[in-house]
Amino acid sequence: MLTKRSSSIPGSTRSDCVETNTIITTTCSSGCVGQSENVDRLEGMLAERGVTRRKFLELCAAVAVSLGLSELFVPTIQEAIAESIIGKAEGRLAPVIWLELASCTGCTESFAQAGNPDAATVVLELISLNYSETLSAGAGFSLEEAKEQTIAKGGHIVVFEGAIMEGWDGNALRIANEKNTEIVKHAIHNAKAIVCAGSCAVDGGWQAAKPNPAGATGVQRFLQKALAAGEIDSIPPLINVPTCPSNPEHLVAVLIDVLLLDTLPELDRHNKPSLLFGQFVHDNCPRRGHFENGEFVYKFGSEEEKLGYCLYPLGCKGPQTKNNCPIVRWNRRVSWCVEAGAPCIGCSVSNPKNTTHNWVDSNAPFLKRFRTVRIFGYTFSPVTLAAATGGLVLAALGVHGIGWKITGRFDGGAPFETERAWDLKNPSKAASRTMLQVAAKTDRALSAQLIKEDSLDSYFEGVVHAAAKTKAASLTKVDEVIEAAAADKAAKAAAAAADAAAAAPATSAAEASEKVEGGE
Amino acid sequence: MAHLAHYREAHPLAYVITHWINLISIVVLSFTGFVIHFPFLPGIMGICRGTHMFFAIVLVGNMLFRVLSSPFIKSAPAMGTREQVRDIFSFLPQKDNRHQLIPWIKYYLFFKKEHPLSGKYGVPQKLAYLLVPCLIVFIAFTGLCLWVPTGNWFLFAWVTDLVGGIHTIRLIHYLTMWGFLIFTALHIYLSIANGLAPLRMIFFWKEHGGKVYDVKIRNIVGDDPLDDHA
């Protein structure tokens, strides 16, 4: 069973580890007397394949860096690799099966480097690649048989390259006359770990980009769905290693971590190794100084490009892409995209939980600062969209302004309505007190309520209060209002009389109501 | 002249100041945001990033003060009156505005000739103003998803994952800024459309005369030319 690194290495803290390994280094530096028999045997095997001891040590150092370990760990890794490879020869090593699903074989090519095999390739070949469509020497039935035996035995590691295609019930991709969906579910049975190499295996990658008719999806999401549907019993520990193609250094580091050191690297919420995908490309970019200075390339072939300025205006996705490309680099640490003068296109952007967040849909067009927006199947540049909306609003305001001018509203708007339109229709529920008063004249219940609330008086006082407060030169409405208030007072008295009469027989009530009307 | 008198009671000094801070912050944030989006002035790119963060904090702080102080600071609930109530009541539903949304829309679309009666803010105006703090919270949240020191915090990382990654968050942040720009365009247009006098009030705290509104009657009761203040 795999364990987290912290518990797999003697001593639980980093300082303990360093201490342990310092001892090894010390013995090594004194003429490498302590080098084990296994390492010697491995170096012999490598030499036969044209890989020098120096190259092998360089690989071990690169692995240490990729794993986030100090170079003091080089002898440990050297030992582990040697032991595993010898162990494999003696049948003690977990075998690897490498399954290519819907892929361009770019990830395989990326670390196979057919024309220029190096330490990493040779080591990976040596370890225990029991099945690989591209790399295995065997083919056909015998190779399929070897795969079956490996799966049946269990404890193997499955490397997935490429997307799973769920389209047409999994018939979008058939390998050896079997649906790819079935192959995946079968291959992970009893596996020790799953490594999803490359963005396609992580979340469908570019194959999941819209419109995605073949239903490309990532391994993690597919397995989680299968688990929920009860089609598989469990999901072995899964490590996502995106990037298009997968960086061989990443792959070697993860495989060595799982296979040889028998640990699971520290993973983030996307099951990606935090050490590899924890920081932005931008954070470690060699052109970062130019970014800080405000020195940018605006056009390919320009003077600024020659000077090696920052590629941000050319749509570089480095500031939004998490990967350690600037540190690990590519092609055996020769160079990498931005160093070679190309803006980062964010090929490791991926979300194993959501296929639609694949790196192409997230980043295209690659040489623009923004991705496109899709509305009802149409694509727009967000800048154009926003500017067009803004322009439309301004144009509408311009047209509106002409109307506003024609109707003479610019000097403070049109004259106020005397009463709210709704109030005129529903006087008994009016917000305006004046309307309420009008209503009270014909609505006895409302009148009674207003009397009860004593709001007839407060209404009157309110008018006087407002007049006093504002020191108004002319309160045009006041006369009307006071008149109305006087009428209200009379109505109040009449209503009071009506209430008194309400206790009396119905005939006198009718008389009282007549009185109220007469009172106006 | 159809407008109501504008008294200082409508906009207490504290809110004249917050309005200034909002204005400056939104202008600076939009400008620096555009530079960060595309460095058309490369030399000030670095300055713009720092300034953007600074004014983002100012804008959020200012918004928090504006919202949280509204139950305590008093202001007039309507134009044309010196009566004051706690400011928050100007942002809650008011009887003065009841059933006035449709008349307001009709008025703006020239289907109604008379200016609707209302509280301090007309119905569409009040809705627009209530939207602003929501916009600020939203744009600040997306900003914190993008800002490296906070982008990895669980909540921000979770939302970033939900909407489709940092690129999409950038897009949302950018389009929300256009929401501010469009709001500002409408806001400036409508304030000019209603005469320059209200601008003198909100910017320079200068009163001017006009019609008098009684908050008890909820209607216009007269005129106040405000000679002694002129």
Short mmCIF file of C-alpha atoms in Angstrom, two decimals, chain A residues 269-270 278 280 283 288 291-296 298 312-313 317 319-322 346 349 351 353-354 357 362-363 369-373 382-383 385-387 389-391 393-394 397 400-404 407 409-423 429-434 458-459 462-463 465-466 469-478 481, chain B residues 1-4 7 35-43 45-46 49 80-83 95-100 103 106-119 146 148 152 157-158 160-168 170-171 174-175 178 182 185-186 189-190 192-196 211-214 216-225 227-229:
data_model
loop_
_atom_site.label_atom_id
_atom_site.label_comp_id
_atom_site.label_asym_id
_atom_site.label_seq_id
_atom_site.Cartn_x
_atom_site.Cartn_y
_atom_site.Cartn_z
CA ARG A 269 -7.19 19.22 -4.61
CA HIS A 270 -6.93 18.10 -8.23
CA GLY A 278 1.77 24.33 -7.02
CA PHE A 280 2.45 29.62 -11.56
CA ASP A 283 6.39 32.85 -10.64
CA ARG A 288 9.74 37.93 -15.06
CA PHE A 291 7.43 41.98 -16.66
CA GLU A 292 8.26 43.86 -13.48
CA ASN A 293 10.11 46.55 -15.45
CA GLY A 294 7.19 47.01 -17.82
CA GLU A 295 9.17 45.77 -20.82
CA PHE A 296 6.92 43.86 -23.18
CA TYR A 298 3.85 43.53 -28.62
CA TYR A 312 2.39 39.06 -21.65
CA PRO A 313 0.71 41.23 -24.35
CA LYS A 317 -0.85 32.30 -20.07
CA PRO A 319 0.39 34.12 -14.96
CA GLN A 320 -2.64 31.79 -14.87
CA THR A 321 -1.00 28.42 -15.43
CA LYS A 322 0.36 26.29 -12.63
CA GLY A 346 -1.40 27.10 -20.60
CA VAL A 349 -4.58 24.01 -17.17
CA ASN A 351 -9.72 20.34 -13.84
CA LYS A 353 -13.68 17.28 -12.04
CA ASN A 354 -14.94 19.20 -15.04
CA HIS A 357 -12.49 23.38 -18.14
CA SER A 362 -9.95 27.79 -21.19
CA ASN A 363 -7.17 29.45 -23.18
CA ARG A 369 -5.06 38.10 -23.45
CA PHE A 370 -8.57 36.65 -23.09
CA ARG A 371 -10.25 33.41 -24.00
CA THR A 372 -13.39 33.69 -26.11
CA VAL A 373 -16.92 33.75 -24.70
CA PRO A 382 -15.02 39.42 -24.50
CA VAL A 383 -13.36 42.77 -25.13
CA LEU A 385 -18.53 42.11 -26.52
CA ALA A 386 -18.05 44.44 -23.56
CA ALA A 387 -17.09 47.43 -25.67
CA THR A 389 -22.43 46.64 -25.02
CA GLY A 390 -20.92 49.81 -23.58
CA GLY A 391 -21.18 51.55 -26.96
CA VAL A 393 -25.62 51.87 -23.88
CA LEU A 394 -23.96 55.18 -24.77
CA LEU A 397 -28.40 57.34 -23.84
CA HIS A 400 -32.69 59.22 -25.04
CA GLY A 401 -31.02 62.57 -24.49
CA ILE A 402 -32.50 63.90 -27.72
CA GLY A 403 -35.96 62.87 -26.55
CA TRP A 404 -35.27 64.39 -23.14
CA THR A 407 -39.67 67.19 -24.21
CA ARG A 409 -36.95 67.83 -19.36
CA PHE A 410 -33.30 68.81 -19.01
CA ASP A 411 -33.96 71.57 -16.53
CA GLY A 412 -34.86 69.36 -13.62
CA GLY A 413 -37.21 66.99 -15.42
CA ALA A 414 -40.90 67.26 -16.29
CA PRO A 415 -43.40 68.87 -13.91
CA PHE A 416 -44.37 66.63 -11.00
CA GLU A 417 -47.58 64.65 -11.01
CA THR A 418 -50.10 66.00 -8.51
CA GLU A 419 -50.85 62.55 -7.18
CA ARG A 420 -49.39 59.09 -7.78
CA ALA A 421 -51.19 57.31 -10.60
CA TRP A 422 -51.89 54.26 -8.44
CA ASP A 423 -53.18 56.42 -5.59
CA LYS A 429 -54.93 52.72 0.13
CA ALA A 430 -53.06 55.79 -1.05
CA ALA A 431 -49.56 56.67 0.15
CA SER A 432 -50.35 60.35 -0.15
CA ARG A 433 -52.29 61.76 2.81
CA THR A 434 -54.17 64.17 0.58
CA SER A 458 -51.32 65.26 12.54
CA TYR A 459 -51.84 65.68 8.84
CA GLY A 462 -47.67 68.39 9.19
CA VAL A 463 -48.58 71.01 6.63
CA HIS A 465 -44.77 72.25 10.22
CA ALA A 466 -43.45 71.95 6.68
CA LYS A 469 -39.51 74.66 8.40
CA THR A 470 -38.85 75.60 4.84
CA LYS A 471 -39.48 79.35 5.31
CA ALA A 472 -41.33 79.06 2.04
CA ALA A 473 -42.04 82.35 0.25
CA SER A 474 -45.17 80.97 -1.27
CA LEU A 475 -46.83 77.79 -0.29
CA THR A 476 -49.20 77.61 -3.20
CA LYS A 477 -50.94 74.52 -2.01
CA VAL A 478 -51.33 75.48 1.60
CA VAL A 481 -54.74 72.02 2.01
CA MET B 1 -38.13 74.34 -13.02
CA ALA B 2 -39.64 71.22 -11.79
CA HIS B 3 -37.10 69.81 -9.45
CA LEU B 4 -37.30 69.59 -5.71
CA TYR B 7 -31.00 70.43 1.18
CA VAL B 35 -3.47 48.70 -18.02
CA ILE B 36 -3.15 45.35 -16.23
CA HIS B 37 -5.42 43.70 -18.78
CA PHE B 38 -3.27 45.00 -21.60
CA PRO B 39 -0.16 47.07 -20.85
CA PHE B 40 -0.77 49.93 -23.30
CA LEU B 41 1.33 52.10 -21.00
CA PRO B 42 4.08 49.59 -20.22
CA GLY B 43 6.11 51.87 -17.98
CA MET B 45 2.30 48.50 -15.37
CA GLY B 46 4.01 47.74 -12.06
CA ARG B 49 -0.82 46.62 -10.08
CA GLY B 80 -37.23 68.93 -0.69
CA THR B 81 -37.43 68.32 3.05
CA ARG B 82 -35.22 68.90 6.06
CA GLU B 83 -36.86 66.13 8.02
CA LYS B 95 -44.43 54.32 1.22
CA ASP B 96 -43.46 57.28 -0.95
CA ASN B 97 -42.34 54.87 -3.67
CA ARG B 98 -45.18 52.38 -3.47
CA HIS B 99 -46.49 51.26 -6.87
CA GLN B 100 -44.19 53.76 -8.56
CA PRO B 103 -44.72 54.99 -13.64
CA LYS B 106 -43.03 54.91 -18.32
CA TYR B 107 -41.66 58.33 -17.45
CA TYR B 108 -38.16 57.46 -18.65
CA LEU B 109 -39.54 55.94 -21.85
CA PHE B 110 -41.66 59.06 -22.53
CA PHE B 111 -44.97 57.24 -22.01
CA LYS B 112 -45.74 59.42 -19.02
CA LYS B 113 -45.49 63.18 -19.15
CA GLU B 114 -45.32 63.96 -15.45
CA HIS B 115 -42.41 63.39 -13.11
CA PRO B 116 -43.38 60.65 -10.65
CA LEU B 117 -43.50 61.50 -6.94
CA SER B 118 -41.01 59.53 -4.91
CA GLY B 119 -38.83 59.28 -1.85
CA LEU B 146 -7.01 36.25 -8.84
CA VAL B 148 -1.87 35.39 -5.60
CA ASN B 152 -5.20 29.51 -2.83
CA ALA B 157 -9.92 28.24 -4.94
CA TRP B 158 -13.25 26.42 -4.73
CA THR B 160 -12.28 29.38 -9.18
CA ASP B 161 -12.67 25.65 -9.83
CA LEU B 162 -16.42 25.98 -10.02
CA VAL B 163 -16.51 28.62 -12.75
CA GLY B 164 -13.74 27.13 -14.89
CA GLY B 165 -10.36 28.26 -13.68
CA ILE B 166 -8.39 31.45 -13.30
CA HIS B 167 -8.83 32.48 -16.93
CA THR B 168 -12.58 32.47 -16.53
CA ARG B 170 -10.30 37.00 -15.03
CA LEU B 171 -13.00 37.24 -17.65
CA TYR B 174 -13.28 42.16 -16.42
CA LEU B 175 -16.93 41.98 -17.46
CA TRP B 178 -17.97 46.90 -17.50
CA ILE B 182 -22.28 51.08 -17.64
CA ALA B 185 -22.57 56.11 -17.65
CA LEU B 186 -26.25 55.84 -16.70
CA TYR B 189 -26.39 60.83 -17.73
CA LEU B 190 -29.39 60.76 -15.41
CA ILE B 192 -27.18 65.66 -15.78
CA ALA B 193 -30.62 65.00 -17.27
CA ASN B 194 -32.16 66.17 -14.00
CA GLY B 195 -30.28 69.47 -13.94
CA LEU B 196 -26.85 70.42 -12.72
CA LYS B 211 -40.27 72.42 -4.61
CA VAL B 212 -40.95 71.41 -1.04
CA TYR B 213 -42.00 67.86 -0.26
CA ASP B 214 -43.76 66.96 2.95
CA LYS B 216 -45.95 63.23 6.29
CA ILE B 217 -48.30 64.06 3.46
CA ARG B 218 -45.97 62.37 0.95
CA ASN B 219 -46.60 65.02 -1.64
CA ILE B 220 -45.33 68.40 -2.78
CA VAL B 221 -46.67 71.20 -0.65
CA GLY B 222 -44.99 74.31 -2.04
CA ASP B 223 -41.86 76.08 -3.19
CA ASP B 224 -38.70 77.15 -1.45
CA PRO B 225 -36.50 79.42 -3.59
CA ASP B 227 -33.08 83.09 -1.24
CA ASP B 228 -31.24 83.40 2.03
CA HIS B 229 -28.88 80.60 1.04
#
